[in-house]
mmCIF file with all atom_site columns, C-alpha atoms in Angstrom:
data_model
loop_
_atom_site.group_PDB
_atom_site.id
_atom_site.type_symbol
_atom_site.label_atom_id
_atom_site.label_alt_id
_atom_site.label_comp_id
_atom_site.label_asym_id
_atom_site.label_entity_id
_atom_site.label_seq_id
_atom_site.pdbx_PDB_ins_code
_atom_site.Cartn_x
_atom_site.Cartn_y
_atom_site.Cartn_z
_atom_site.occupancy
_atom_site.B_iso_or_equiv
_atom_site.pdbx_formal_charge
_atom_site.auth_seq_id
_atom_site.auth_comp_id
_atom_site.auth_asym_id
_atom_site.auth_atom_id
_atom_site.pdbx_PDB_model_num
ATOM 1   C CA . MET A 1 1   ? -12.450 -140.617 35.304  1.00 60.00 ? 939  MET A CA 1
ATOM 2   C CA . ILE A 1 2   ? -8.891  -140.069 36.540  1.00 67.00 ? 940  ILE A CA 1
ATOM 3   C CA . LYS A 1 3   ? -8.736  -143.715 37.628  1.00 57.00 ? 941  LYS A CA 1
ATOM 4   C CA . LYS A 1 4   ? -9.666  -144.877 34.094  1.00 55.00 ? 942  LYS A CA 1
ATOM 5   C CA . ILE A 1 5   ? -6.993  -142.621 32.532  1.00 60.00 ? 943  ILE A CA 1
ATOM 6   C CA . ALA A 1 6   ? -4.383  -143.930 34.995  1.00 50.00 ? 944  ALA A CA 1
ATOM 7   C CA . ILE A 1 7   ? -5.297  -147.565 34.222  1.00 56.00 ? 945  ILE A CA 1
ATOM 8   C CA . TYR A 1 8   ? -5.276  -146.913 30.451  1.00 51.00 ? 946  TYR A CA 1
ATOM 9   C CA . SER A 1 9   ? -1.860  -145.192 30.702  1.00 50.00 ? 947  SER A CA 1
ATOM 10  C CA . PHE A 1 10  ? -0.436  -148.088 32.762  1.00 48.00 ? 948  PHE A CA 1
ATOM 11  C CA . VAL A 1 11  ? -1.657  -150.672 30.223  1.00 45.00 ? 949  VAL A CA 1
ATOM 12  C CA . LEU A 1 12  ? -0.281  -148.644 27.307  1.00 46.00 ? 950  LEU A CA 1
ATOM 13  C CA . ILE A 1 13  ? 3.160   -148.159 28.880  1.00 56.00 ? 951  ILE A CA 1
ATOM 14  C CA . SER A 1 14  ? 3.324   -151.817 29.975  1.00 51.00 ? 952  SER A CA 1
ATOM 15  C CA . SER A 1 15  ? 2.542   -153.054 26.458  1.00 52.00 ? 953  SER A CA 1
ATOM 16  C CA . LEU A 1 16  ? 5.215   -150.795 24.951  1.00 49.00 ? 954  LEU A CA 1
ATOM 17  C CA . VAL A 1 17  ? 7.874   -152.042 27.391  1.00 45.00 ? 955  VAL A CA 1
ATOM 18  C CA . VAL A 1 18  ? 6.972   -155.700 26.836  1.00 44.00 ? 956  VAL A CA 1
ATOM 19  C CA . GLY A 1 19  ? 6.780   -155.235 23.049  1.00 45.00 ? 957  GLY A CA 1
ATOM 20  C CA . THR A 1 20  ? 10.257  -153.719 22.745  1.00 44.00 ? 958  THR A CA 1
ATOM 21  C CA . SER A 1 21  ? 11.946  -156.122 25.143  1.00 44.00 ? 959  SER A CA 1
ATOM 22  C CA . CYS A 1 22  ? 10.602  -159.196 23.312  1.00 47.00 ? 960  CYS A CA 1
ATOM 23  C CA . SER A 1 23  ? 11.534  -158.137 19.801  1.00 43.00 ? 961  SER A CA 1
ATOM 24  C CA . SER A 1 24  ? 12.682  -161.136 17.733  1.00 46.00 ? 962  SER A CA 1
ATOM 25  C CA . ASP A 1 25  ? 15.460  -159.309 15.873  1.00 46.00 ? 963  ASP A CA 1
ATOM 26  C CA . ASP A 1 26  ? 17.293  -157.768 18.843  1.00 44.00 ? 964  ASP A CA 1
ATOM 27  C CA . ASN A 1 27  ? 20.622  -159.479 18.074  1.00 42.00 ? 965  ASN A CA 1
ATOM 28  C CA . LYS A 1 28  ? 20.627  -159.416 14.285  1.00 45.00 ? 966  LYS A CA 1
ATOM 29  C CA . SER A 1 29  ? 22.958  -156.474 13.724  1.00 44.00 ? 967  SER A CA 1
ATOM 30  C CA . ASP A 1 30  ? 24.709  -155.749 17.006  1.00 44.00 ? 968  ASP A CA 1
ATOM 31  C CA . GLY A 1 31  ? 27.120  -158.680 17.069  1.00 44.00 ? 969  GLY A CA 1
ATOM 32  C CA . GLY A 1 32  ? 24.842  -160.930 19.091  1.00 44.00 ? 970  GLY A CA 1
ATOM 33  C CA . GLU A 1 33  ? 23.828  -164.436 18.102  1.00 44.00 ? 971  GLU A CA 1
ATOM 34  C CA . GLY A 1 34  ? 21.857  -163.253 15.057  1.00 45.00 ? 972  GLY A CA 1
ATOM 35  C CA . VAL A 1 35  ? 23.203  -163.581 11.520  1.00 47.00 ? 973  VAL A CA 1
ATOM 36  C CA . LYS A 1 36  ? 25.208  -160.714 10.052  1.00 50.00 ? 974  LYS A CA 1
ATOM 37  C CA . LYS A 1 37  ? 24.535  -160.484 6.336   1.00 62.00 ? 975  LYS A CA 1
ATOM 38  C CA . GLY A 1 38  ? 27.263  -158.163 5.114   1.00 81.00 ? 976  GLY A CA 1
ATOM 39  C CA . SER A 1 39  ? 26.411  -156.347 1.918   1.00 91.00 ? 977  SER A CA 1
ATOM 40  C CA . ALA A 1 40  ? 24.172  -157.505 -0.905  1.00 93.00 ? 978  ALA A CA 1
ATOM 41  C CA . SER A 1 41  ? 26.896  -156.756 -3.463  1.00 94.00 ? 979  SER A CA 1
ATOM 42  C CA . ALA A 1 42  ? 29.436  -158.934 -1.594  1.00 94.00 ? 980  ALA A CA 1
ATOM 43  C CA . THR A 1 43  ? 26.900  -161.764 -1.349  1.00 94.00 ? 981  THR A CA 1
ATOM 44  C CA . VAL A 1 44  ? 26.221  -161.908 -5.087  1.00 95.00 ? 982  VAL A CA 1
ATOM 45  C CA . ALA A 1 45  ? 29.848  -161.276 -6.230  1.00 96.00 ? 983  ALA A CA 1
ATOM 46  C CA . GLY A 1 46  ? 31.581  -164.213 -7.909  1.00 96.00 ? 984  GLY A CA 1
ATOM 47  C CA . THR A 1 47  ? 31.868  -166.211 -11.117 1.00 95.00 ? 985  THR A CA 1
ATOM 48  C CA . TYR A 1 48  ? 28.787  -167.882 -12.597 1.00 96.00 ? 986  TYR A CA 1
ATOM 49  C CA . LYS A 1 49  ? 28.599  -170.548 -15.285 1.00 95.00 ? 987  LYS A CA 1
ATOM 50  C CA . GLY A 1 50  ? 25.445  -170.773 -17.316 1.00 93.00 ? 988  GLY A CA 1
ATOM 51  C CA . VAL A 1 51  ? 23.515  -169.836 -20.427 1.00 92.00 ? 989  VAL A CA 1
ATOM 52  C CA . TYR A 1 52  ? 23.263  -166.527 -22.290 1.00 87.00 ? 990  TYR A CA 1
ATOM 53  C CA . SER A 1 53  ? 19.987  -166.218 -24.147 1.00 81.00 ? 991  SER A CA 1
ATOM 54  C CA . SER A 1 54  ? 19.110  -169.737 -25.262 1.00 75.00 ? 992  SER A CA 1
ATOM 55  C CA . SER A 1 55  ? 22.005  -170.388 -27.603 1.00 80.00 ? 993  SER A CA 1
ATOM 56  C CA . GLU A 1 56  ? 25.267  -169.751 -25.710 1.00 83.00 ? 994  GLU A CA 1
ATOM 57  C CA . PHE A 1 57  ? 25.869  -172.583 -23.213 1.00 88.00 ? 995  PHE A CA 1
ATOM 58  C CA . ASP A 1 58  ? 28.608  -173.070 -20.576 1.00 90.00 ? 996  ASP A CA 1
ATOM 59  C CA . LYS A 1 59  ? 29.502  -169.379 -20.596 1.00 90.00 ? 997  LYS A CA 1
ATOM 60  C CA . LEU A 1 60  ? 30.867  -167.315 -17.709 1.00 92.00 ? 998  LEU A CA 1
ATOM 61  C CA . LEU A 1 61  ? 29.479  -164.198 -16.082 1.00 91.00 ? 999  LEU A CA 1
ATOM 62  C CA . ILE A 1 62  ? 31.728  -162.366 -13.621 1.00 93.00 ? 1000 ILE A CA 1
ATOM 63  C CA . VAL A 1 63  ? 30.055  -160.263 -10.946 1.00 95.00 ? 1001 VAL A CA 1
ATOM 64  C CA . GLU A 1 64  ? 32.324  -157.767 -9.176  1.00 95.00 ? 1002 GLU A CA 1
ATOM 65  C CA . ASP A 1 65  ? 31.541  -156.060 -5.870  1.00 96.00 ? 1003 ASP A CA 1
ATOM 66  C CA . LEU A 1 66  ? 32.028  -152.305 -6.363  1.00 95.00 ? 1004 LEU A CA 1
ATOM 67  C CA . GLY A 1 67  ? 31.002  -151.493 -2.775  1.00 92.00 ? 1005 GLY A CA 1
ATOM 68  C CA . ASN A 1 68  ? 27.936  -149.649 -1.493  1.00 91.00 ? 1006 ASN A CA 1
ATOM 69  C CA . ASN A 1 69  ? 25.705  -152.436 -2.902  1.00 93.00 ? 1007 ASN A CA 1
ATOM 70  C CA . LYS A 1 70  ? 26.810  -151.790 -6.488  1.00 94.00 ? 1008 LYS A CA 1
ATOM 71  C CA . ILE A 1 71  ? 27.978  -154.554 -8.834  1.00 95.00 ? 1009 ILE A CA 1
ATOM 72  C CA . ARG A 1 72  ? 29.524  -154.822 -12.290 1.00 92.00 ? 1010 ARG A CA 1
ATOM 73  C CA . MET A 1 73  ? 28.630  -157.813 -14.483 1.00 91.00 ? 1011 MET A CA 1
ATOM 74  C CA . SER A 1 74  ? 30.860  -158.753 -17.408 1.00 88.00 ? 1012 SER A CA 1
ATOM 75  C CA . GLY A 1 75  ? 31.890  -161.718 -19.515 1.00 82.00 ? 1013 GLY A CA 1
ATOM 76  C CA . ASN A 1 76  ? 31.901  -163.262 -22.995 1.00 70.00 ? 1014 ASN A CA 1
ATOM 77  C CA . ASP A 1 77  ? 32.586  -159.987 -24.805 1.00 69.00 ? 1015 ASP A CA 1
ATOM 78  C CA . LYS A 1 78  ? 29.425  -158.419 -23.410 1.00 70.00 ? 1016 LYS A CA 1
ATOM 79  C CA . THR A 1 79  ? 29.408  -154.744 -22.461 1.00 73.00 ? 1017 THR A CA 1
ATOM 80  C CA . PRO A 1 80  ? 29.893  -154.514 -18.672 1.00 83.00 ? 1018 PRO A CA 1
ATOM 81  C CA . ILE A 1 81  ? 26.706  -153.635 -16.829 1.00 85.00 ? 1019 ILE A CA 1
ATOM 82  C CA . GLU A 1 82  ? 26.684  -151.831 -13.496 1.00 87.00 ? 1020 GLU A CA 1
ATOM 83  C CA . MET A 1 83  ? 23.673  -151.853 -11.212 1.00 90.00 ? 1021 MET A CA 1
ATOM 84  C CA . GLU A 1 84  ? 22.582  -151.474 -7.599  1.00 92.00 ? 1022 GLU A CA 1
ATOM 85  C CA . VAL A 1 85  ? 21.360  -154.489 -5.632  1.00 93.00 ? 1023 VAL A CA 1
ATOM 86  C CA . GLN A 1 86  ? 19.620  -155.087 -2.322  1.00 92.00 ? 1024 GLN A CA 1
ATOM 87  C CA . PHE A 1 87  ? 18.594  -157.963 -0.097  1.00 91.00 ? 1025 PHE A CA 1
ATOM 88  C CA . VAL A 1 88  ? 15.080  -159.218 -0.818  1.00 89.00 ? 1026 VAL A CA 1
ATOM 89  C CA . SER A 1 89  ? 14.265  -158.818 2.878   1.00 84.00 ? 1027 SER A CA 1
ATOM 90  C CA . GLU A 1 90  ? 16.199  -157.159 5.681   1.00 75.00 ? 1028 GLU A CA 1
ATOM 91  C CA . TYR A 1 91  ? 14.017  -158.951 8.212   1.00 72.00 ? 1029 TYR A CA 1
ATOM 92  C CA . THR A 1 92  ? 15.054  -162.565 7.588   1.00 73.00 ? 1030 THR A CA 1
ATOM 93  C CA . ASP A 1 93  ? 18.310  -164.494 7.697   1.00 76.00 ? 1031 ASP A CA 1
ATOM 94  C CA . HIS A 1 94  ? 18.052  -165.385 3.994   1.00 80.00 ? 1032 HIS A CA 1
ATOM 95  C CA . GLN A 1 95  ? 20.636  -163.733 1.784   1.00 88.00 ? 1033 GLN A CA 1
ATOM 96  C CA . ASP A 1 96  ? 18.617  -163.658 -1.433  1.00 92.00 ? 1034 ASP A CA 1
ATOM 97  C CA . VAL A 1 97  ? 19.505  -160.590 -3.503  1.00 93.00 ? 1035 VAL A CA 1
ATOM 98  C CA . MET A 1 98  ? 17.612  -158.674 -6.162  1.00 92.00 ? 1036 MET A CA 1
ATOM 99  C CA . HIS A 1 99  ? 17.985  -155.523 -8.244  1.00 89.00 ? 1037 HIS A CA 1
ATOM 100 C CA . LYS A 1 100 ? 17.268  -152.285 -6.452  1.00 88.00 ? 1038 LYS A CA 1
ATOM 101 C CA . THR A 1 101 ? 13.796  -150.924 -7.120  1.00 76.00 ? 1039 THR A CA 1
ATOM 102 C CA . GLY A 1 102 ? 13.851  -148.566 -10.087 1.00 76.00 ? 1040 GLY A CA 1
ATOM 103 C CA . GLU A 1 103 ? 17.102  -149.996 -11.499 1.00 77.00 ? 1041 GLU A CA 1
ATOM 104 C CA . LEU A 1 104 ? 17.326  -149.250 -15.223 1.00 76.00 ? 1042 LEU A CA 1
ATOM 105 C CA . ALA A 1 105 ? 19.851  -151.953 -16.193 1.00 81.00 ? 1043 ALA A CA 1
ATOM 106 C CA . GLY A 1 106 ? 17.449  -154.861 -15.758 1.00 86.00 ? 1044 GLY A CA 1
ATOM 107 C CA . VAL A 1 107 ? 16.087  -157.469 -13.396 1.00 91.00 ? 1045 VAL A CA 1
ATOM 108 C CA . LEU A 1 108 ? 18.502  -159.516 -11.269 1.00 92.00 ? 1046 LEU A CA 1
ATOM 109 C CA . VAL A 1 109 ? 17.551  -162.283 -8.845  1.00 94.00 ? 1047 VAL A CA 1
ATOM 110 C CA . TYR A 1 110 ? 20.090  -164.272 -6.789  1.00 95.00 ? 1048 TYR A CA 1
ATOM 111 C CA . SER A 1 111 ? 18.951  -167.277 -4.756  1.00 93.00 ? 1049 SER A CA 1
ATOM 112 C CA . ALA A 1 112 ? 21.368  -167.867 -1.877  1.00 92.00 ? 1050 ALA A CA 1
ATOM 113 C CA . ASP A 1 113 ? 20.168  -171.430 -1.186  1.00 92.00 ? 1051 ASP A CA 1
ATOM 114 C CA . ALA A 1 114 ? 20.606  -172.633 -4.783  1.00 94.00 ? 1052 ALA A CA 1
ATOM 115 C CA . LYS A 1 115 ? 23.469  -170.198 -5.572  1.00 95.00 ? 1053 LYS A CA 1
ATOM 116 C CA . THR A 1 116 ? 21.794  -169.298 -8.853  1.00 96.00 ? 1054 THR A CA 1
ATOM 117 C CA . LEU A 1 117 ? 21.655  -165.959 -10.596 1.00 95.00 ? 1055 LEU A CA 1
ATOM 118 C CA . THR A 1 118 ? 19.153  -164.876 -13.220 1.00 95.00 ? 1056 THR A CA 1
ATOM 119 C CA . PHE A 1 119 ? 19.551  -161.601 -15.076 1.00 92.00 ? 1057 PHE A CA 1
ATOM 120 C CA . SER A 1 120 ? 17.327  -160.132 -17.762 1.00 90.00 ? 1058 SER A CA 1
ATOM 121 C CA . GLY A 1 121 ? 18.713  -156.897 -19.146 1.00 85.00 ? 1059 GLY A CA 1
ATOM 122 C CA . LYS A 1 122 ? 16.863  -153.903 -20.472 1.00 76.00 ? 1060 LYS A CA 1
ATOM 123 C CA . ARG A 1 123 ? 17.925  -151.980 -23.534 1.00 67.00 ? 1061 ARG A CA 1
ATOM 124 C CA . ILE A 1 124 ? 19.099  -148.578 -22.314 1.00 65.00 ? 1062 ILE A CA 1
ATOM 125 C CA . MET A 1 125 ? 21.255  -147.613 -25.328 1.00 67.00 ? 1063 MET A CA 1
ATOM 126 C CA . GLU A 1 126 ? 20.316  -147.638 -29.001 1.00 70.00 ? 1064 GLU A CA 1
ATOM 127 C CA . ASN A 1 127 ? 22.664  -150.379 -30.262 1.00 68.00 ? 1065 ASN A CA 1
ATOM 128 C CA . GLN A 1 128 ? 22.760  -152.439 -27.075 1.00 65.00 ? 1066 GLN A CA 1
ATOM 129 C CA . LYS A 1 129 ? 21.796  -156.090 -27.317 1.00 69.00 ? 1067 LYS A CA 1
ATOM 130 C CA . LEU A 1 130 ? 19.340  -157.508 -24.825 1.00 71.00 ? 1068 LEU A CA 1
ATOM 131 C CA . ILE A 1 131 ? 21.092  -159.827 -22.410 1.00 80.00 ? 1069 ILE A CA 1
ATOM 132 C CA . PHE A 1 132 ? 19.598  -162.780 -20.595 1.00 88.00 ? 1070 PHE A CA 1
ATOM 133 C CA . PHE A 1 133 ? 21.727  -164.971 -18.321 1.00 91.00 ? 1071 PHE A CA 1
ATOM 134 C CA . LYS A 1 134 ? 20.932  -167.840 -15.995 1.00 94.00 ? 1072 LYS A CA 1
ATOM 135 C CA . GLY A 1 135 ? 23.728  -169.630 -14.147 1.00 95.00 ? 1073 GLY A CA 1
ATOM 136 C CA . THR A 1 136 ? 25.166  -171.151 -10.993 1.00 96.00 ? 1074 THR A CA 1
ATOM 137 C CA . LYS A 1 137 ? 27.906  -169.730 -8.775  1.00 96.00 ? 1075 LYS A CA 1
ATOM 138 C CA . GLN A 1 138 ? 31.209  -171.568 -9.191  1.00 95.00 ? 1076 GLN A CA 1
#
């Protein structure tokens, strides 16, 4: 019985040591060869040219990085909208960004490969117009 417990313990400890030493994301955030992403708000910040709703073409949307993964979107006499953003996945090298879960301002999706931003706003004030924007980073 003691021999079985000793063998089981050895196998368990060996698998833990091998599992942690072979982790695929060891160098992602410690300055190694992995990709450092920065912040989601810095990734999405910039000027976008696109369409508001389906009637306003070639319009600009300016996305400012407010720090701490917060952004402010403004442009074309629209009321500025502030919201929190996050990377779609912390476990890949892709820098796609989306609205933070539970965000009241609306739904934001940024595709890093295509450099496109889509935003569909929610009405959170009585006389606020619904905003929809789809554009490309300039």
